[in-house]
mmCIF file of C-alpha atoms in Angstrom:
data_model
loop_
_atom_site.group_PDB
_atom_site.id
_atom_site.type_symbol
_atom_site.label_atom_id
_atom_site.label_comp_id
_atom_site.label_asym_id
_atom_site.label_seq_id
_atom_site.Cartn_x
_atom_site.Cartn_y
_atom_site.Cartn_z
ATOM 1 C CA MET A 1 0.790 23.960 -31.339
ATOM 2 C CA GLU A 2 0.087 20.218 -31.294
ATOM 3 C CA CYS A 3 3.071 17.967 -30.781
ATOM 4 C CA GLU A 4 3.836 15.065 -33.058
ATOM 5 C CA ASN A 5 4.817 11.456 -32.375
ATOM 6 C CA GLY A 6 2.968 11.295 -29.091
ATOM 7 C CA THR A 7 4.737 13.786 -26.827
ATOM 8 C CA ASP A 8 7.335 16.523 -26.697
ATOM 9 C CA VAL A 9 7.743 16.353 -22.912
ATOM 10 C CA VAL A 10 11.053 14.793 -21.820
ATOM 11 C CA GLU A 11 10.624 15.405 -18.097
ATOM 12 C CA PHE A 12 7.993 16.378 -15.555
ATOM 13 C CA VAL A 13 8.207 18.906 -12.757
ATOM 14 C CA LEU A 14 6.715 17.554 -9.542
ATOM 15 C CA LEU A 15 5.305 20.589 -7.793
ATOM 16 C CA GLY A 16 4.475 18.657 -4.639
ATOM 17 C CA PHE A 17 4.831 21.000 -1.681
ATOM 18 C CA SER A 18 6.504 23.825 -3.612
ATOM 19 C CA SER A 19 3.635 26.196 -2.787
ATOM 20 C CA GLN A 20 4.774 26.116 0.865
ATOM 21 C CA PRO A 21 8.557 26.621 0.687
ATOM 22 C CA GLU A 22 8.851 27.874 4.265
ATOM 23 C CA GLN A 23 7.428 24.577 5.566
ATOM 24 C CA GLN A 24 9.527 22.243 3.419
ATOM 25 C CA PRO A 25 12.216 21.627 6.112
ATOM 26 C CA LEU A 26 9.430 20.601 8.512
ATOM 27 C CA PHE A 27 7.892 18.350 5.859
ATOM 28 C CA PHE A 28 11.325 16.831 5.174
ATOM 29 C CA ALA A 29 11.960 16.027 8.841
ATOM 30 C CA SER A 30 8.452 14.617 9.350
ATOM 31 C CA PHE A 31 8.466 12.420 6.239
ATOM 32 C CA LEU A 32 12.038 11.232 6.870
ATOM 33 C CA LEU A 33 11.037 10.171 10.388
ATOM 34 C CA MET A 34 7.943 8.382 9.088
ATOM 35 C CA TYR A 35 9.913 6.689 6.305
ATOM 36 C CA GLY A 36 12.556 5.528 8.779
ATOM 37 C CA ALA A 37 9.886 4.224 11.159
ATOM 38 C CA GLY A 38 8.152 2.420 8.296
ATOM 39 C CA LEU A 39 11.347 0.763 7.068
ATOM 40 C CA LEU A 40 12.400 -0.193 10.601
ATOM 41 C CA GLY A 41 9.021 -1.700 11.497
ATOM 42 C CA ASN A 42 8.569 -3.642 8.269
ATOM 43 C CA ILE A 43 12.153 -4.921 8.032
ATOM 44 C CA MET A 44 12.047 -5.930 11.689
ATOM 45 C CA MET A 45 8.861 -7.910 11.004
ATOM 46 C CA VAL A 46 10.507 -9.720 8.088
ATOM 47 C CA ILE A 47 13.551 -10.617 10.226
ATOM 48 C CA LEU A 48 11.542 -11.744 13.266
ATOM 49 C CA ILE A 49 9.170 -13.965 11.307
ATOM 50 C CA THR A 50 12.066 -15.462 9.327
ATOM 51 C CA VAL A 51 14.315 -16.353 12.296
ATOM 52 C CA ASP A 52 11.735 -17.280 14.981
ATOM 53 C CA ALA A 53 10.415 -20.829 14.595
ATOM 54 C CA ARG A 54 7.271 -20.036 16.645
ATOM 55 C CA LEU A 55 6.172 -17.500 14.029
ATOM 56 C CA GLN A 56 6.213 -20.001 11.150
ATOM 57 C CA THR A 57 2.428 -19.999 10.754
ATOM 58 C CA PRO A 58 0.185 -18.931 7.836
ATOM 59 C CA MET A 59 -0.837 -15.688 9.549
ATOM 60 C CA TYR A 60 2.764 -14.586 10.056
ATOM 61 C CA PHE A 61 3.764 -15.757 6.594
ATOM 62 C CA LEU A 62 1.159 -13.335 5.205
ATOM 63 C CA LEU A 63 2.278 -10.574 7.576
ATOM 64 C CA ARG A 64 5.861 -11.005 6.397
ATOM 65 C CA SER A 65 4.719 -10.823 2.776
ATOM 66 C CA LEU A 66 2.762 -7.645 3.559
ATOM 67 C CA SER A 67 5.847 -6.103 5.183
ATOM 68 C CA VAL A 68 7.907 -6.818 2.052
ATOM 69 C CA VAL A 69 5.248 -5.112 -0.061
ATOM 70 C CA ASP A 70 5.091 -2.122 2.289
ATOM 71 C CA VAL A 71 8.859 -1.596 2.090
ATOM 72 C CA GLY A 72 8.546 -1.357 -1.689
ATOM 73 C CA PHE A 73 5.420 0.807 -1.445
ATOM 74 C CA LEU A 74 7.239 3.305 0.785
ATOM 75 C CA THR A 75 10.463 3.286 -1.218
ATOM 76 C CA VAL A 76 8.935 3.840 -4.653
ATOM 77 C CA THR A 77 7.800 7.395 -3.759
ATOM 78 C CA VAL A 78 9.190 8.699 -0.453
ATOM 79 C CA PRO A 79 12.979 8.916 -1.174
ATOM 80 C CA GLN A 80 12.387 11.006 -4.282
ATOM 81 C CA MET A 81 9.953 13.226 -2.402
ATOM 82 C CA LEU A 82 12.595 13.801 0.300
ATOM 83 C CA VAL A 83 15.195 14.747 -2.330
ATOM 84 C CA HIS A 84 12.799 17.216 -3.955
ATOM 85 C CA LEU A 85 11.945 18.791 -0.602
ATOM 86 C CA MET A 86 15.611 19.703 -0.078
ATOM 87 C CA SER A 87 16.480 20.531 -3.688
ATOM 88 C CA SER A 88 15.673 23.401 -6.032
ATOM 89 C CA SER A 89 15.324 20.912 -8.901
ATOM 90 C CA LYS A 90 12.073 18.956 -8.765
ATOM 91 C CA THR A 91 12.193 17.250 -12.159
ATOM 92 C CA ILE A 92 11.828 13.587 -13.081
ATOM 93 C CA PRO A 93 12.537 12.170 -16.577
ATOM 94 C CA PHE A 94 9.488 11.099 -18.559
ATOM 95 C CA TYR A 95 10.230 7.371 -18.554
ATOM 96 C CA SER A 96 11.359 7.431 -14.921
ATOM 97 C CA CYS A 97 7.971 8.955 -14.131
ATOM 98 C CA MET A 98 6.194 6.151 -15.981
ATOM 99 C CA ALA A 99 8.364 3.560 -14.217
ATOM 100 C CA GLN A 100 7.519 5.098 -10.855
ATOM 101 C CA PHE A 101 3.823 4.996 -11.734
ATOM 102 C CA PHE A 102 4.102 1.325 -12.759
ATOM 103 C CA PHE A 103 5.883 0.158 -9.604
ATOM 104 C CA PHE A 104 3.675 2.320 -7.397
ATOM 105 C CA TYR A 105 0.649 0.508 -8.810
ATOM 106 C CA VAL A 106 2.341 -2.896 -8.500
ATOM 107 C CA PHE A 107 3.086 -2.418 -4.789
ATOM 108 C CA GLY A 108 -0.178 -0.591 -4.072
ATOM 109 C CA VAL A 109 -2.476 -3.165 -5.668
ATOM 110 C CA THR A 110 -0.478 -6.033 -4.145
ATOM 111 C CA ASP A 111 -0.965 -4.356 -0.760
ATOM 112 C CA ILE A 112 -4.734 -4.206 -1.306
ATOM 113 C CA LEU A 113 -4.941 -7.844 -2.391
ATOM 114 C CA MET A 114 -2.719 -8.984 0.481
ATOM 115 C CA VAL A 115 -5.045 -7.329 2.988
ATOM 116 C CA SER A 116 -7.977 -9.283 1.531
ATOM 117 C CA VAL A 117 -5.976 -12.535 1.762
ATOM 118 C CA MET A 118 -5.277 -11.722 5.418
ATOM 119 C CA ALA A 119 -9.016 -11.281 5.956
ATOM 120 C CA LEU A 120 -9.529 -14.741 4.431
ATOM 121 C CA ASP A 121 -6.904 -16.143 6.798
ATOM 122 C CA ARG A 122 -8.710 -14.678 9.833
ATOM 123 C CA TYR A 123 -12.039 -15.988 8.542
ATOM 124 C CA VAL A 124 -10.751 -19.547 8.242
ATOM 125 C CA ALA A 125 -8.973 -19.355 11.617
ATOM 126 C CA ILE A 126 -12.091 -18.126 13.439
ATOM 127 C CA CYS A 127 -14.935 -19.782 11.525
ATOM 128 C CA ASN A 128 -13.298 -23.069 10.514
ATOM 129 C CA PRO A 129 -10.467 -23.667 13.008
ATOM 130 C CA LEU A 130 -10.434 -27.460 12.692
ATOM 131 C CA HIS A 131 -9.520 -27.245 8.988
ATOM 132 C CA TYR A 132 -7.282 -24.147 9.287
ATOM 133 C CA ALA A 133 -4.000 -26.064 8.981
ATOM 134 C CA THR A 134 -5.231 -27.801 5.829
ATOM 135 C CA LEU A 135 -6.944 -24.869 4.124
ATOM 136 C CA MET A 136 -4.228 -22.276 4.868
ATOM 137 C CA ASN A 137 -1.062 -24.334 4.612
ATOM 138 C CA GLN A 138 2.258 -22.976 3.342
ATOM 139 C CA LYS A 139 1.629 -24.028 -0.257
ATOM 140 C CA VAL A 140 -1.819 -22.402 -0.361
ATOM 141 C CA CYS A 141 -0.507 -19.190 1.197
ATOM 142 C CA GLY A 142 2.374 -19.114 -1.272
ATOM 143 C CA ARG A 143 -0.016 -19.460 -4.196
ATOM 144 C CA LEU A 144 -2.281 -16.721 -2.822
ATOM 145 C CA VAL A 145 0.667 -14.334 -2.436
ATOM 146 C CA ALA A 146 1.931 -15.192 -5.934
ATOM 147 C CA GLY A 147 -1.570 -14.553 -7.287
ATOM 148 C CA CYS A 148 -1.572 -11.111 -5.669
ATOM 149 C CA TRP A 149 1.685 -10.214 -7.410
ATOM 150 C CA ILE A 150 0.508 -11.540 -10.788
ATOM 151 C CA VAL A 151 -2.805 -9.657 -10.693
ATOM 152 C CA SER A 152 -1.126 -6.411 -9.590
ATOM 153 C CA THR A 153 1.519 -6.674 -12.322
ATOM 154 C CA LEU A 154 -1.089 -7.240 -15.044
ATOM 155 C CA HIS A 155 -3.223 -4.396 -13.672
ATOM 156 C CA SER A 156 -0.233 -2.026 -13.602
ATOM 157 C CA THR A 157 0.907 -3.022 -17.084
ATOM 158 C CA LEU A 158 -2.530 -2.187 -18.492
ATOM 159 C CA HIS A 159 -2.703 1.295 -16.976
ATOM 160 C CA ALA A 160 0.947 2.151 -17.606
ATOM 161 C CA GLY A 161 0.534 1.065 -21.223
ATOM 162 C CA LEU A 162 -2.546 3.266 -21.634
ATOM 163 C CA LEU A 163 -0.639 6.222 -20.179
ATOM 164 C CA LEU A 164 2.191 5.706 -22.672
ATOM 165 C CA CYS A 165 -0.370 5.986 -25.477
ATOM 166 C CA LEU A 166 -1.272 9.541 -24.400
ATOM 167 C CA SER A 167 0.328 12.747 -25.674
ATOM 168 C CA TYR A 168 1.947 15.307 -23.381
ATOM 169 C CA CYS A 169 2.524 18.647 -25.047
ATOM 170 C CA GLY A 170 3.754 21.921 -23.574
ATOM 171 C CA ASP A 171 2.961 22.013 -19.869
ATOM 172 C CA ASN A 172 4.953 19.461 -17.842
ATOM 173 C CA HIS A 173 4.075 20.526 -14.278
ATOM 174 C CA LEU A 174 2.441 17.782 -12.192
ATOM 175 C CA SER A 175 0.559 19.062 -9.146
ATOM 176 C CA HIS A 176 1.702 16.170 -6.987
ATOM 177 C CA PHE A 177 4.769 14.817 -5.159
ATOM 178 C CA PHE A 178 4.984 11.676 -7.313
ATOM 179 C CA CYS A 179 3.756 10.415 -10.685
ATOM 180 C CA ASP A 180 0.200 9.478 -9.813
ATOM 181 C CA HIS A 181 -2.590 8.475 -12.165
ATOM 182 C CA GLN A 182 -5.028 11.387 -11.994
ATOM 183 C CA PRO A 183 -2.411 14.182 -12.305
ATOM 184 C CA LEU A 184 -0.929 12.461 -15.368
ATOM 185 C CA LEU A 185 -4.359 12.115 -16.956
ATOM 186 C CA GLN A 186 -5.190 15.726 -16.145
ATOM 187 C CA LEU A 187 -1.957 16.949 -17.741
ATOM 188 C CA SER A 188 -2.346 14.959 -20.962
ATOM 189 C CA SER A 189 -3.403 16.756 -24.141
ATOM 190 C CA SER A 190 -5.087 13.573 -25.431
ATOM 191 C CA ASP A 191 -8.567 12.213 -24.963
ATOM 192 C CA THR A 192 -8.425 10.212 -21.708
ATOM 193 C CA SER A 193 -11.838 8.555 -21.990
ATOM 194 C CA VAL A 194 -10.277 5.117 -22.599
ATOM 195 C CA ASN A 195 -8.082 5.512 -19.509
ATOM 196 C CA GLU A 196 -11.038 6.589 -17.395
ATOM 197 C CA ALA A 197 -13.109 3.684 -18.692
ATOM 198 C CA ALA A 198 -10.274 1.296 -17.754
ATOM 199 C CA ILE A 199 -10.174 2.790 -14.245
ATOM 200 C CA LEU A 200 -13.897 2.332 -13.867
ATOM 201 C CA PHE A 201 -14.449 -1.097 -15.438
ATOM 202 C CA GLU A 202 -11.126 -2.781 -14.645
ATOM 203 C CA GLY A 203 -10.310 -0.847 -11.484
ATOM 204 C CA VAL A 204 -13.600 -1.586 -9.744
ATOM 205 C CA PRO A 205 -13.183 -5.390 -9.588
ATOM 206 C CA VAL A 206 -9.442 -5.197 -8.862
ATOM 207 C CA ILE A 207 -9.548 -2.435 -6.215
ATOM 208 C CA LEU A 208 -13.086 -2.432 -4.814
ATOM 209 C CA GLY A 209 -13.621 -6.182 -5.280
ATOM 210 C CA PRO A 210 -11.250 -7.025 -2.395
ATOM 211 C CA PHE A 211 -12.969 -4.386 -0.255
ATOM 212 C CA VAL A 212 -16.361 -6.030 -0.793
ATOM 213 C CA PHE A 213 -14.752 -9.389 -0.034
ATOM 214 C CA ILE A 214 -13.316 -8.011 3.232
ATOM 215 C CA VAL A 215 -16.675 -6.563 4.278
ATOM 216 C CA VAL A 216 -18.496 -9.846 3.596
ATOM 217 C CA THR A 217 -15.760 -11.847 5.301
ATOM 218 C CA TYR A 218 -15.862 -9.731 8.444
ATOM 219 C CA ALA A 219 -19.649 -9.800 8.519
ATOM 220 C CA ARG A 220 -19.431 -13.593 8.692
ATOM 221 C CA ILE A 221 -16.648 -13.367 11.290
ATOM 222 C CA VAL A 222 -18.800 -11.109 13.470
ATOM 223 C CA ALA A 223 -21.737 -13.501 13.152
ATOM 224 C CA ALA A 224 -19.500 -16.379 14.265
ATOM 225 C CA VAL A 225 -17.804 -14.428 17.067
ATOM 226 C CA MET A 226 -21.146 -13.453 18.624
ATOM 227 C CA LYS A 227 -21.545 -17.138 19.566
ATOM 228 C CA PHE A 228 -18.256 -17.119 21.510
ATOM 229 C CA SER A 229 -17.811 -16.491 25.211
ATOM 230 C CA ALA A 230 -17.187 -12.916 26.390
ATOM 231 C CA SER A 231 -13.408 -13.433 26.614
ATOM 232 C CA GLY A 232 -13.366 -15.112 23.205
ATOM 233 C CA ARG A 233 -15.263 -12.206 21.660
ATOM 234 C CA ARG A 234 -12.822 -9.676 23.128
ATOM 235 C CA ARG A 235 -9.834 -11.604 21.804
ATOM 236 C CA ALA A 236 -11.325 -11.981 18.327
ATOM 237 C CA PHE A 237 -12.475 -8.363 18.057
ATOM 238 C CA SER A 238 -9.110 -7.017 19.270
ATOM 239 C CA THR A 239 -7.447 -8.919 16.411
ATOM 240 C CA CYS A 240 -9.926 -7.691 13.793
ATOM 241 C CA SER A 241 -10.396 -4.049 14.859
ATOM 242 C CA SER A 242 -6.889 -2.894 13.887
ATOM 243 C CA HIS A 243 -7.175 -4.570 10.490
ATOM 244 C CA LEU A 244 -10.548 -2.975 9.805
ATOM 245 C CA THR A 245 -9.307 0.470 10.871
ATOM 246 C CA MET A 246 -6.488 0.406 8.331
ATOM 247 C CA VAL A 247 -8.799 -0.997 5.631
ATOM 248 C CA VAL A 248 -11.199 1.930 6.102
ATOM 249 C CA LEU A 249 -8.372 4.505 6.056
ATOM 250 C CA PHE A 250 -6.691 2.986 3.008
ATOM 251 C CA TYR A 251 -9.839 2.478 0.955
ATOM 252 C CA GLY A 252 -11.245 5.858 1.928
ATOM 253 C CA ALA A 253 -8.116 7.551 0.581
ATOM 254 C CA VAL A 254 -7.898 5.395 -2.567
ATOM 255 C CA THR A 255 -11.565 5.916 -3.432
ATOM 256 C CA GLY A 256 -11.253 9.671 -2.910
ATOM 257 C CA VAL A 257 -8.509 9.840 -5.549
ATOM 258 C CA TYR A 258 -8.992 7.102 -8.145
ATOM 259 C CA PHE A 259 -12.733 6.615 -8.517
ATOM 260 C CA LEU A 260 -13.775 10.179 -9.253
ATOM 261 C CA PRO A 261 -13.785 11.773 -12.733
ATOM 262 C CA THR A 262 -10.598 13.544 -13.810
ATOM 263 C CA SER A 263 -12.558 16.806 -14.149
ATOM 264 C CA SER A 264 -13.374 16.802 -10.411
ATOM 265 C CA TYR A 265 -9.818 15.989 -9.296
ATOM 266 C CA SER A 266 -8.325 18.460 -6.779
ATOM 267 C CA SER A 267 -4.527 18.486 -6.407
ATOM 268 C CA GLN A 268 -4.732 19.543 -2.751
ATOM 269 C CA ARG A 269 -7.202 16.780 -1.901
ATOM 270 C CA GLY A 270 -5.199 14.286 -3.942
ATOM 271 C CA THR A 271 -1.994 15.150 -2.065
ATOM 272 C CA ILE A 272 -3.632 14.734 1.339
ATOM 273 C CA PHE A 273 -5.199 11.399 0.442
ATOM 274 C CA ALA A 274 -1.975 10.229 -1.217
ATOM 275 C CA LEU A 275 0.036 10.928 1.949
ATOM 276 C CA MET A 276 -2.389 8.685 3.804
ATOM 277 C CA TYR A 277 -1.994 5.637 1.578
ATOM 278 C CA THR A 278 1.643 6.105 0.472
ATOM 279 C CA ILE A 279 3.210 6.855 3.882
ATOM 280 C CA VAL A 280 0.855 6.571 6.846
ATOM 281 C CA THR A 281 -0.702 3.194 6.026
ATOM 282 C CA PRO A 282 2.469 1.224 5.079
ATOM 283 C CA MET A 283 4.339 2.855 7.988
ATOM 284 C CA SER A 284 1.602 1.884 10.470
ATOM 285 C CA ASN A 285 0.912 -1.648 9.258
ATOM 286 C CA PRO A 286 3.724 -3.465 11.142
ATOM 287 C CA TYR A 287 2.929 -1.675 14.393
ATOM 288 C CA ILE A 288 -0.833 -2.074 14.183
ATOM 289 C CA TYR A 289 -0.956 -5.613 12.813
ATOM 290 C CA SER A 290 2.044 -7.175 14.452
ATOM 291 C CA LEU A 291 4.146 -5.344 17.021
ATOM 292 C CA ARG A 292 1.148 -5.163 19.370
ATOM 293 C CA ASN A 293 1.030 -8.973 19.232
ATOM 294 C CA LYS A 294 2.493 -10.706 22.296
ATOM 295 C CA ASP A 295 4.125 -13.448 20.185
ATOM 296 C CA VAL A 296 5.940 -10.836 18.102
ATOM 297 C CA ARG A 297 7.015 -8.896 21.204
ATOM 298 C CA LYS A 298 8.391 -12.087 22.724
ATOM 299 C CA ALA A 299 10.246 -12.910 19.505
ATOM 300 C CA LEU A 300 11.717 -9.393 19.488
ATOM 301 C CA ARG A 301 12.913 -9.750 23.100
ATOM 302 C CA ASN A 302 14.492 -13.114 22.284
ATOM 303 C CA LEU A 303 16.262 -11.700 19.220
ATOM 304 C CA LEU A 304 17.591 -8.704 21.148
ATOM 305 C CA GLY A 305 18.675 -11.045 23.941
ATOM 306 C CA ARG A 306 20.630 -13.234 21.511
ATOM 307 C CA ILE A 307 22.283 -10.173 19.964
ATOM 308 C CA SER A 308 23.342 -8.769 23.361
ATOM 309 C CA PHE A 309 24.579 -12.225 24.480
ATOM 310 C CA SER A 310 26.691 -12.619 21.332
ATOM 311 C CA ARG A 311 28.334 -9.240 21.967
ATOM 312 C CA SER A 312 29.175 -9.985 25.595
#
């Protein structure tokens, strides 16, 4: 029976890891540990860069902005997943599901755009160091970060609005641990061709455009670095290798989920890829990008020293 007025579904059931009930306590402990590590690393980065005068540079300004985004990216999905892992009720109200989808896209797309801005920062620092202070000053970095948020909000509004135009009748079981795009499209009883066209034609420049930009940017960085001395090459490549590793992991997972037709979507594959970009990547970013940096380690030692001195 076809529902009227758009939808008769008032809530969704997030199946998530319900097919493996005996392993849910292990999943809960693992994801709670990863969530805690992600929050600790990213919040620590925000505090260190804010209070340490030596870290008031464009690169660290962008790293702090990325950490803020990653805190939101982790928090929009993981706490609810943890609650569902330890609860018999795995439901989420319809509009809460749409809100989660919207904010997940806002933080996720901002994360992608921020990574491309960081690649631009490294390009200017390595290939045009004499003009770095002028080209990547605080005002320019602030505008770039604001642009990332504006683009991601417009992108998310478009796709959330298209989802709200779909009908959901009868079945309300989502084969995922959060309200993601492909499971919602797969569950809809409406024609999703407009949504899929929006993913393809609007999603490609917004999501894959930054990836192409990063690849081109790093190709030019490599060409410039090859003219450096051996020690200079090692220093430059050590800075870039961690960034590129996370870019490949993040984009590999995103492409495996969002740029394939709905008909070929696999819930098991989608869950695995989603864990990579919703938990692993934002958890790892502060440690890979920053906490391995000697300036950040020194700032952390100074902060801990001031805290212990104030207590004594």
